[in-house]
Coordinates of N, CA, C and O in Angstrom, one line a residue:
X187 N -12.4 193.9 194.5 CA -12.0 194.6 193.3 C -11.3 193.5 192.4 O -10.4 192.8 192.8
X188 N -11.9 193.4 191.3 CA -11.4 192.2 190.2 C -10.2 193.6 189.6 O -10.3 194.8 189.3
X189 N -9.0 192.2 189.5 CA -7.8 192.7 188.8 C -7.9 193.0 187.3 O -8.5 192.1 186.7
X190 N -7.5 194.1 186.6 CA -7.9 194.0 185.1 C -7.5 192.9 184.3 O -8.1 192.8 183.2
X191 N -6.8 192.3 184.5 CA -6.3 190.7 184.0 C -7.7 189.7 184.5 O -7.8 188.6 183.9
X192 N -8.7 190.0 185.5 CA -9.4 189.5 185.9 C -9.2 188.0 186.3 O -10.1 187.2 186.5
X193 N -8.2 187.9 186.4 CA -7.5 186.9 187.5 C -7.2 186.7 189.0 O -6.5 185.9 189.6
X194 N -7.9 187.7 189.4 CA -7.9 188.0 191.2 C -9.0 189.0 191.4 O -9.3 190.0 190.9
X195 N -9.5 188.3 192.6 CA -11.0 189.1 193.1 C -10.4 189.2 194.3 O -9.9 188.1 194.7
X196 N -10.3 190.5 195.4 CA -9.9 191.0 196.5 C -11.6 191.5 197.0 O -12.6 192.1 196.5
X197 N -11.3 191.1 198.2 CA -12.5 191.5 198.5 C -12.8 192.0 200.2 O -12.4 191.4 201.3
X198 N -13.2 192.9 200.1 CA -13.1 193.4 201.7 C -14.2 193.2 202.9 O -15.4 193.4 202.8
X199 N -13.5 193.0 203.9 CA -15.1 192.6 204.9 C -16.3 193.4 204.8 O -17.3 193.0 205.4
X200 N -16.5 194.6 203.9 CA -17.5 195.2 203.9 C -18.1 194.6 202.8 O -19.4 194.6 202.8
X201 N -17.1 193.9 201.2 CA -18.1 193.7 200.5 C -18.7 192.3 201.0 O -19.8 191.9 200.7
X202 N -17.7 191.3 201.8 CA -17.7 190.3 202.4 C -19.7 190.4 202.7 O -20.6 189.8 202.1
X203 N -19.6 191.4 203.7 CA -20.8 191.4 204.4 C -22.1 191.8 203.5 O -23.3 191.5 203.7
X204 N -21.9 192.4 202.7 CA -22.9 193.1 201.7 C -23.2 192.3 201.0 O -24.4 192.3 200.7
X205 N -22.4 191.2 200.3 CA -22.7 190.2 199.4 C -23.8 189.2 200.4 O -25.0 189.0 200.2
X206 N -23.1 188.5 201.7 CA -23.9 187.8 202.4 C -25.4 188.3 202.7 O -26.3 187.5 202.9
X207 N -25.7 189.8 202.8 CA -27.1 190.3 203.0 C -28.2 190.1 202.1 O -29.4 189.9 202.1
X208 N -26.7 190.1 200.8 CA -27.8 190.6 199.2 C -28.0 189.0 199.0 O -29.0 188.8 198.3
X209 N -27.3 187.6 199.6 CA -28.1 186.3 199.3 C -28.9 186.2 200.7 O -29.6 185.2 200.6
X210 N -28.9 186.7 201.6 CA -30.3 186.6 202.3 C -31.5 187.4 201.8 O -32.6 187.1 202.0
X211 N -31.1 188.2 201.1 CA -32.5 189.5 200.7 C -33.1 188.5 199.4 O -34.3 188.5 199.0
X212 N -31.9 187.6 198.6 CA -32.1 186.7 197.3 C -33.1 185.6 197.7 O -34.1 185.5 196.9
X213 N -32.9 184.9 198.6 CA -33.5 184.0 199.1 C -34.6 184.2 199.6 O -35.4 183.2 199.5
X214 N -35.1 185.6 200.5 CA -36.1 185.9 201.3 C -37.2 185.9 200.1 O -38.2 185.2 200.0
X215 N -36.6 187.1 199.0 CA -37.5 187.3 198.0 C -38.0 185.8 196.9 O -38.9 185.8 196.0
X216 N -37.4 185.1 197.2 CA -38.2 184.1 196.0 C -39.3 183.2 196.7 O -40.0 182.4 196.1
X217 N -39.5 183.5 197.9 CA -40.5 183.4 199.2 C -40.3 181.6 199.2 O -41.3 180.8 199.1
X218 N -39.0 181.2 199.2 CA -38.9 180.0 199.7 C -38.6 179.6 201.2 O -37.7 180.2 201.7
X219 N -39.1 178.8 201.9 CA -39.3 178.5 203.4 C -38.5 177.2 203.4 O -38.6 176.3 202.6
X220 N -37.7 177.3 204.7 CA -37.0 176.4 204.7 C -36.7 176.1 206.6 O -36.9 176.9 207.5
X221 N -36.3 174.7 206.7 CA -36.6 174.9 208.0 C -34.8 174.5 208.5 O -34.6 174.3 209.7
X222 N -34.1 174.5 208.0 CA -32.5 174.6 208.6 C -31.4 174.6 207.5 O -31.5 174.0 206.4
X223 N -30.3 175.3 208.0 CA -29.4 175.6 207.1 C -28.6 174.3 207.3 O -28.9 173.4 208.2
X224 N -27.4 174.2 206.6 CA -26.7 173.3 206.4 C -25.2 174.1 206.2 O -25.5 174.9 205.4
X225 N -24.0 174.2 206.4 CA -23.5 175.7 205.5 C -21.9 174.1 205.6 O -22.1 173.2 206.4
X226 N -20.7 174.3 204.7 CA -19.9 174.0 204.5 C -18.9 174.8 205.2 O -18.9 176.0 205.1
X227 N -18.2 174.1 205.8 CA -17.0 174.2 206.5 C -15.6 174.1 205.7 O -15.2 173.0 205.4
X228 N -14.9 175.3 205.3 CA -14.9 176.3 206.5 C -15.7 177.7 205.5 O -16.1 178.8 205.9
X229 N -15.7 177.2 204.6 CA -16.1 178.8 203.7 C -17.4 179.1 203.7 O -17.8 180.1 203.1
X230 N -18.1 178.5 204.2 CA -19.5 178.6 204.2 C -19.7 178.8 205.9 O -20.7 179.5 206.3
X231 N -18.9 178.3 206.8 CA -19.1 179.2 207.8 C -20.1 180.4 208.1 O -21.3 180.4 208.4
X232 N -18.9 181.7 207.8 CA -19.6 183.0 208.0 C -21.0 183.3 207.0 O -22.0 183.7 207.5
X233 N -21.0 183.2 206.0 CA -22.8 183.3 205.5 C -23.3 182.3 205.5 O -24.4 182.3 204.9
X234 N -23.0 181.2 206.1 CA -24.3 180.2 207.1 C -24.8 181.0 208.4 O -25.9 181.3 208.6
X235 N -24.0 181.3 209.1 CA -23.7 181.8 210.1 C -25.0 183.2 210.3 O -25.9 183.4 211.1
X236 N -24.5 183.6 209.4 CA -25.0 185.2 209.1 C -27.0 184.9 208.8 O -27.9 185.5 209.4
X237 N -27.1 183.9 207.5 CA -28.1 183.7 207.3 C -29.0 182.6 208.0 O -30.0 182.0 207.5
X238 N -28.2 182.2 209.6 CA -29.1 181.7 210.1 C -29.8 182.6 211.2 O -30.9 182.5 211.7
X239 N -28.8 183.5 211.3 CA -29.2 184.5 212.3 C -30.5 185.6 211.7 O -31.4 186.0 212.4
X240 N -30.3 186.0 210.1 CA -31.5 186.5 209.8 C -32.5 185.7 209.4 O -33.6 186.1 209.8
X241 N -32.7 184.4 208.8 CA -33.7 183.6 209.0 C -34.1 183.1 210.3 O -35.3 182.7 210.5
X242 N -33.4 183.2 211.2 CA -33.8 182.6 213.0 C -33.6 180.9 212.7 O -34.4 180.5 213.5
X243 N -33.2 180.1 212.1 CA -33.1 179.2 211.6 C -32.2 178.2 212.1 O -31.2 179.0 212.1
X244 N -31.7 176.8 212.7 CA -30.9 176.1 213.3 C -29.7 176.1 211.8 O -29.9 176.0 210.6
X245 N -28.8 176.1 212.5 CA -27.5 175.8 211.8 C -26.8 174.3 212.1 O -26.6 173.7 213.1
X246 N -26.6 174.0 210.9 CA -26.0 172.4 211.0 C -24.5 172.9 209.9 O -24.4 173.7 209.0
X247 N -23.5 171.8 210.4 CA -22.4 172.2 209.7 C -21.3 170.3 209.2 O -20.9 169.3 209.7
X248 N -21.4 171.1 207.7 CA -20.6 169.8 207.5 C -19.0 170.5 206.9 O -18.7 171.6 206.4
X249 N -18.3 169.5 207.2 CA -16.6 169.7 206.5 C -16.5 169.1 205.8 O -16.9 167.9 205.9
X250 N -15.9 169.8 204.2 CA -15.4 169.3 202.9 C -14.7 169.9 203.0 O -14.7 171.1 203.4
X251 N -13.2 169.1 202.4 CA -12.0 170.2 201.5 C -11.4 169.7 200.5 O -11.2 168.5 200.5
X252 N -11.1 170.3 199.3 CA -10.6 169.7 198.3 C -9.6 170.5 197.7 O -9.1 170.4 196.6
X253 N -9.3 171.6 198.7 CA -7.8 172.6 198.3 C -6.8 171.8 198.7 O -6.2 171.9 199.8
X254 N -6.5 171.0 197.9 CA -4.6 170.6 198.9 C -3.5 170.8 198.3 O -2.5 170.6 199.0
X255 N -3.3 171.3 197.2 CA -1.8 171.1 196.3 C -1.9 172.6 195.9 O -2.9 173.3 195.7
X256 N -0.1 172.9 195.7 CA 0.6 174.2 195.6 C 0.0 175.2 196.3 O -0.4 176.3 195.8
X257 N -0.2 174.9 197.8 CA -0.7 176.3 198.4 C -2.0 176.4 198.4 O -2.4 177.6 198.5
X258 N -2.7 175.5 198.4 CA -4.2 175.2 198.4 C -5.2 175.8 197.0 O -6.4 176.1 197.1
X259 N -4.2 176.0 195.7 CA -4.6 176.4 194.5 C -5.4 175.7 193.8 O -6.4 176.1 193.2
X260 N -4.6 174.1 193.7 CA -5.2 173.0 193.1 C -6.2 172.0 193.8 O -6.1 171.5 194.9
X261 N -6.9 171.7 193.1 CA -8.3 170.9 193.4 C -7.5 169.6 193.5 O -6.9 169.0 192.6
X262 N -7.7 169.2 194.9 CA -7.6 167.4 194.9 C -8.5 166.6 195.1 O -9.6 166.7 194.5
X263 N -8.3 165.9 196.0 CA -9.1 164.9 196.3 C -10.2 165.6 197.3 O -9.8 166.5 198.1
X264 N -11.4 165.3 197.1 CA -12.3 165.3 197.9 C -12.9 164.8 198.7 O -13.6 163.8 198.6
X265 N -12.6 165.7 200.4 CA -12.8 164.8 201.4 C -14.2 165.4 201.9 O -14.5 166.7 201.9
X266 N -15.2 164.4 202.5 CA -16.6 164.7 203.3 C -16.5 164.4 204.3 O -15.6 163.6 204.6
X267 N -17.2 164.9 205.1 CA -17.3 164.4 206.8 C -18.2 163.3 206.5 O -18.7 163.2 205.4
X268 N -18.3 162.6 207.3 CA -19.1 161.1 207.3 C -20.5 161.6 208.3 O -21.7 161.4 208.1
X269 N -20.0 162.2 209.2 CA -21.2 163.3 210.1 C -21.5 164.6 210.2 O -20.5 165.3 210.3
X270 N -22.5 165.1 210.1 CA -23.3 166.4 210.2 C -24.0 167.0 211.1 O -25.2 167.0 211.4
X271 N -22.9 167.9 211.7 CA -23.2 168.6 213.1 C -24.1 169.6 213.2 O -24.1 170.7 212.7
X272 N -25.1 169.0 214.1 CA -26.7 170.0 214.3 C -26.6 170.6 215.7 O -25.7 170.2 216.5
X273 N -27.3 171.3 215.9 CA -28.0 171.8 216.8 C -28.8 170.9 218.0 O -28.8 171.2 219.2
X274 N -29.3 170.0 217.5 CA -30.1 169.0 218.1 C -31.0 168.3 217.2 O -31.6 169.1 216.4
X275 N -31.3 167.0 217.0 CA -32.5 166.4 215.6 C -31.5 166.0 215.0 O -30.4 165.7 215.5
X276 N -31.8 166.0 213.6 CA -31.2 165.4 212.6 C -31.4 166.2 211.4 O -32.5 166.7 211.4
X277 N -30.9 166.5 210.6 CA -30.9 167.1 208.9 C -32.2 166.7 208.4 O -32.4 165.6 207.9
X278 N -32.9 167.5 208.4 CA -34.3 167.1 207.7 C -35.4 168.1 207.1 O -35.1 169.3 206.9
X279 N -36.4 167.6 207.0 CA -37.3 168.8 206.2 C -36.7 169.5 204.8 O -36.1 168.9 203.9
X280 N -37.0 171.1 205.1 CA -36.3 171.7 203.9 C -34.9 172.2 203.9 O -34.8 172.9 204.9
X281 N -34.0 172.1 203.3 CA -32.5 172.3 203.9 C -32.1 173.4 203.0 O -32.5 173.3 201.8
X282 N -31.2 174.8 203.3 CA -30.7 175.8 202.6 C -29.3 175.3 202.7 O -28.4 175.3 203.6
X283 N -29.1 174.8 201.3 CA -27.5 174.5 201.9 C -26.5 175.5 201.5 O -26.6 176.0 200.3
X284 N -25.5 176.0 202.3 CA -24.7 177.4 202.2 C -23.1 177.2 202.1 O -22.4 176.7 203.0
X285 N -22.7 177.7 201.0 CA -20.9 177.9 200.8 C -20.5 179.3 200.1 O -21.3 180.0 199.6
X286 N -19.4 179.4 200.2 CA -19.3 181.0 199.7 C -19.2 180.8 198.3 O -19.6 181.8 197.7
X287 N -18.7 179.7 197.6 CA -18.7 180.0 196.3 C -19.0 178.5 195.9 O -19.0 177.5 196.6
X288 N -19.2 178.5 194.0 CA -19.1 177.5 193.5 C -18.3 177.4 192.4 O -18.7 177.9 191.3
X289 N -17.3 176.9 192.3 CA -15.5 177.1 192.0 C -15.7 175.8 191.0 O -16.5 175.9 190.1
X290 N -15.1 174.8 191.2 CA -15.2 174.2 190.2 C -16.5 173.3 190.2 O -16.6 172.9 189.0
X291 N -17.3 173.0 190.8 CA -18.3 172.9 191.8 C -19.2 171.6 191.8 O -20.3 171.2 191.7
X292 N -17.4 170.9 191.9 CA -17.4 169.2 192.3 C -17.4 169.1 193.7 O -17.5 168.0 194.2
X293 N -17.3 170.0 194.4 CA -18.1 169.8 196.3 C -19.1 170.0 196.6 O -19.4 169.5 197.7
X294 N -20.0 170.7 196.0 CA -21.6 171.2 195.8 C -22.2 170.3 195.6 O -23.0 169.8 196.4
X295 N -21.8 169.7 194.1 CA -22.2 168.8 193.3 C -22.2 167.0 194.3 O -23.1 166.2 194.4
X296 N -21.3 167.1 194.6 CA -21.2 166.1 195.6 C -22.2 166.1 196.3 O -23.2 165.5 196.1
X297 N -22.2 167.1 197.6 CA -22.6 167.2 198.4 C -24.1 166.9 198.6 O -24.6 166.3 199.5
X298 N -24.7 167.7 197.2 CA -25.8 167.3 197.0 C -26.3 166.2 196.8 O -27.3 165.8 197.4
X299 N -25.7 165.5 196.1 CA -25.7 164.2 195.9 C -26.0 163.2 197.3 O -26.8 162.3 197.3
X300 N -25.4 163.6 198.0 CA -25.2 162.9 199.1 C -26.6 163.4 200.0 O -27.2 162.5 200.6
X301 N -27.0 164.9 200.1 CA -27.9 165.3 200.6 C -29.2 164.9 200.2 O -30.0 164.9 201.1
X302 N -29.7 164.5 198.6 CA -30.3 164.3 198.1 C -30.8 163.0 198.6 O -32.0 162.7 198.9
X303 N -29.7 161.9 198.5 CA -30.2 160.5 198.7 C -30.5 160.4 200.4 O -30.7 159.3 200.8
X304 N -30.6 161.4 201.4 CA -31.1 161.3 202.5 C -32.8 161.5 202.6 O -33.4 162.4 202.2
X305 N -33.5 160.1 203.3 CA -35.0 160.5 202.9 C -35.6 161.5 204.1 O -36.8 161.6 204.2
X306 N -34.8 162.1 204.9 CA -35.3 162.7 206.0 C -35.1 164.4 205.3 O -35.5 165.4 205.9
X307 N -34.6 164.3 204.2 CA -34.7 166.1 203.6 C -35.8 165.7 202.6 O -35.8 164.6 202.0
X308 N -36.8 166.7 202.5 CA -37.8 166.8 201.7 C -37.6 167.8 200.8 O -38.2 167.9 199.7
X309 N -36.7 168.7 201.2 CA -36.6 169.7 199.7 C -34.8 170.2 200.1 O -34.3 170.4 201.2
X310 N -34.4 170.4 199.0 CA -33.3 171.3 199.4 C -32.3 172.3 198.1 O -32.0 172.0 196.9
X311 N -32.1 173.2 198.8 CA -31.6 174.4 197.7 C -30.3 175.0 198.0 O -30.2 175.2 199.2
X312 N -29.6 175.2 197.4 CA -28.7 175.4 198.1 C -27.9 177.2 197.5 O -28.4 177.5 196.5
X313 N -27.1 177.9 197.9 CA -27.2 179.2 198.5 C -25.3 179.6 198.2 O -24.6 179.0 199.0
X314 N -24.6 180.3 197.2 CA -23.7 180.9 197.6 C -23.0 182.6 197.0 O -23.6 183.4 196.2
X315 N -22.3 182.8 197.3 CA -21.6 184.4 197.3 C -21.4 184.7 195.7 O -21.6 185.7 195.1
X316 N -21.0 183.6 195.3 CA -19.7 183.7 194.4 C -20.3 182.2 193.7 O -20.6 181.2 194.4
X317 N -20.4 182.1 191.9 CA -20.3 181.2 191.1 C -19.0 181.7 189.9 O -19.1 182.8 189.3
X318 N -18.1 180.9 189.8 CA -17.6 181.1 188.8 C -18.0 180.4 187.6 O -18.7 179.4 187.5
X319 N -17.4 181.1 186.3 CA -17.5 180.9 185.0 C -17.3 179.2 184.7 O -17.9 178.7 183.8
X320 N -16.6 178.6 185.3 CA -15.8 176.9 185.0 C -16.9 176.4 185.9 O -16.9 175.2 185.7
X321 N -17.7 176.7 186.7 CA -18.4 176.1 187.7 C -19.3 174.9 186.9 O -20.3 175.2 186.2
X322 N -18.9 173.6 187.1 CA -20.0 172.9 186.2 C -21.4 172.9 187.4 O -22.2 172.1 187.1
X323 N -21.8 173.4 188.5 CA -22.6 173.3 188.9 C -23.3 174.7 189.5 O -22.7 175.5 190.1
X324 N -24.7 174.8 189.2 CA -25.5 176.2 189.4 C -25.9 176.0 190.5 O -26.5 175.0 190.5
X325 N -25.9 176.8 191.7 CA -26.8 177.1 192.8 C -28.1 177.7 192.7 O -28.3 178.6 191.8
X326 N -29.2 177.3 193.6 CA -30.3 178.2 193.3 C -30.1 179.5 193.4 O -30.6 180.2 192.6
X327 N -29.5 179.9 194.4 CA -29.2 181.5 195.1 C -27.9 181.8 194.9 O -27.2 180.8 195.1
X328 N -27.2 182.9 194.4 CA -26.2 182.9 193.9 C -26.2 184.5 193.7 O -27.1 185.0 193.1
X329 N -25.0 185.5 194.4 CA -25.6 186.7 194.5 C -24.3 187.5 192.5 O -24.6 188.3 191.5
X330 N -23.3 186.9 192.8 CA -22.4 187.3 191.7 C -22.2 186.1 190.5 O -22.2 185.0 191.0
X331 N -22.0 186.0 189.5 CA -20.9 185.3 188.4 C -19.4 186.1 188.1 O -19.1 187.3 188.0
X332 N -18.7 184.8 188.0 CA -17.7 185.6 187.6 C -16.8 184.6 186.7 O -16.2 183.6 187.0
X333 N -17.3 185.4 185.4 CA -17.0 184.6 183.7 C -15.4 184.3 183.7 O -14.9 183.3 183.1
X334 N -14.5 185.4 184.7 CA -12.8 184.9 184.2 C -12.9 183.7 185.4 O -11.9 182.9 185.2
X335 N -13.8 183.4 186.6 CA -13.1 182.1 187.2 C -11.7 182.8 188.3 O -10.8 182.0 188.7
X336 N -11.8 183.9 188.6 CA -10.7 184.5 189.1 C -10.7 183.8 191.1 O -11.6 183.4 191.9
X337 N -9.2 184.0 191.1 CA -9.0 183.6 192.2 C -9.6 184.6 193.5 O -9.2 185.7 193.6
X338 N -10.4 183.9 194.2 CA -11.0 184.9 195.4 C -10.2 185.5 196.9 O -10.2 185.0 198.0
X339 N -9.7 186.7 196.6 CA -9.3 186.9 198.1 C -10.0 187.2 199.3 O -10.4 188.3 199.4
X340 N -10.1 186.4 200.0 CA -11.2 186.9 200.8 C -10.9 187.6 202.3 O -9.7 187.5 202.7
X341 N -11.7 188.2 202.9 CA -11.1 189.2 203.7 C -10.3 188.5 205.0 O -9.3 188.9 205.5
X342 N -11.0 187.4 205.4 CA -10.8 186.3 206.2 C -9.0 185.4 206.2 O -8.5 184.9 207.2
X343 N -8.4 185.5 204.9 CA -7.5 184.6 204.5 C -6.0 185.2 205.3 O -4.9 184.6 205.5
X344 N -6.5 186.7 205.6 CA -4.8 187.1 206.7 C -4.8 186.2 207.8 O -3.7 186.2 208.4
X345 N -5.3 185.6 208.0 CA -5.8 184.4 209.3 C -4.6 183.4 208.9 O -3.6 183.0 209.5
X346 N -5.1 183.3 207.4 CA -4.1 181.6 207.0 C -2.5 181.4 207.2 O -2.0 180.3 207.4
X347 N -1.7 182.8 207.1 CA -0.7 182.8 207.5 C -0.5 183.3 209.3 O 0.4 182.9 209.9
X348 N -1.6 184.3 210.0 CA -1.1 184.9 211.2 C -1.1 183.5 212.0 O -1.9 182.6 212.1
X349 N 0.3 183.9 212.8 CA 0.3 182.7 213.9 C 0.5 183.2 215.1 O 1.2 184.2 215.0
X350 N 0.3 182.9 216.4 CA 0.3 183.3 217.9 C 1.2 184.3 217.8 O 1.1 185.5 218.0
X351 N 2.2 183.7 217.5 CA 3.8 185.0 217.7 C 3.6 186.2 217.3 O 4.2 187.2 217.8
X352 N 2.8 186.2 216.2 CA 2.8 187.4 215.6 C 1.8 188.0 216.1 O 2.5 188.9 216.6
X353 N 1.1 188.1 216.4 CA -0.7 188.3 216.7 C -0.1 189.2 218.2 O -0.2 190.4 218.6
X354 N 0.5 188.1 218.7 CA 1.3 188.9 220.5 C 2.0 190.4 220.6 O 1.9 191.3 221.3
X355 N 2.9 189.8 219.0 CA 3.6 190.9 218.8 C 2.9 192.6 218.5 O 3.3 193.7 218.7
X356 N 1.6 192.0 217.9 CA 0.4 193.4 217.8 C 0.0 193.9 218.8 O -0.2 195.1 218.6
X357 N -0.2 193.3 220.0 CA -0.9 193.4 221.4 C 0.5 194.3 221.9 O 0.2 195.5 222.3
X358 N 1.3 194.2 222.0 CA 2.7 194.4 223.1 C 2.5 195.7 222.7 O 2.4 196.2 221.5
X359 N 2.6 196.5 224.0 CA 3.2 198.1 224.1 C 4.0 198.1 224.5 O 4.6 199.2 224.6

């Protein structure tokens, strides 16, 4: 649910999951073939995840973050993994690359970059939930826009503060 100030997008595991179907159903239909995902850690996790299981497709996973300042609001520095964890093989052929959004979309943009100059991918597209309005970079597959750029709550993020103690404390009768 976007706030009428349209400065906060709340979003619940159901639309979570619905969005992730509707860019597998996005991708199925433009009858592009691809032979392994690639998805960004950590947000790209769960709809890598998801659309490797409906493509039947190997999953390879790289870490980027560039949330570090005031509570992970502000864009900093941009860190890559130096390696890209497969399944078995190496990153090659046609690659679907997957993140949940494209935000300001200097880690995409990177990434591509980086993906591009490997001669072992022959084609690659890349795949997410969520583009915002500021996004200087377009994904091929992309199931929403969102023109205010609003901050995403995702259903996942009660995680960011729960810690053991508390978590125990739900379990205890």
């Amino acid at each position: 649910m976007l706030t009428d100030d349209g400065k906060h997008l709340y979003v619940s595991w159901e639309e979570y999951h619905h969005l992730t179907e509707r860019l597998a159903l996005q991708v199925h239909q433009s009858g592009w073939e691809f032979d392994q995902i690639l998805c960004l850690a950590r947000g790209g996790l769960r709809p890598g995840d998801v659309l490797s299981r409906i493509f039947d497709r190997p999953l390879g996973i790289m870490a980027t973050s560039s949330y570090r300042d005031d509570g992970g609001t502000l864009q900093g520095r941009l860190d890559m993994a130096q390696y890209i964890t497969m399944p078995k093989g190496e990153l090659a052929g046609r690659v679907l690359l997957v993140d949940d959004l494209a935000d300001s979309g200097v880690t995409l943009r990177a990434v591509v970059d980086r993906l591009r100059s490997m001669p072992a991918i022959t084609e690659l597209k890349s795949a997410v939930l969520w583009v915002k309005g500021v996004s200087s970079y377009t994904p091929d597959f992309y199931v929403e826009t969102l023109p205010t750029s609003p901050w995403i709550h995702q259903p996942f993020e009660d995680y960011d503060t729960l810690r053991p103690e508390a978590l125990l404390k739900r379990f205890q009768v």
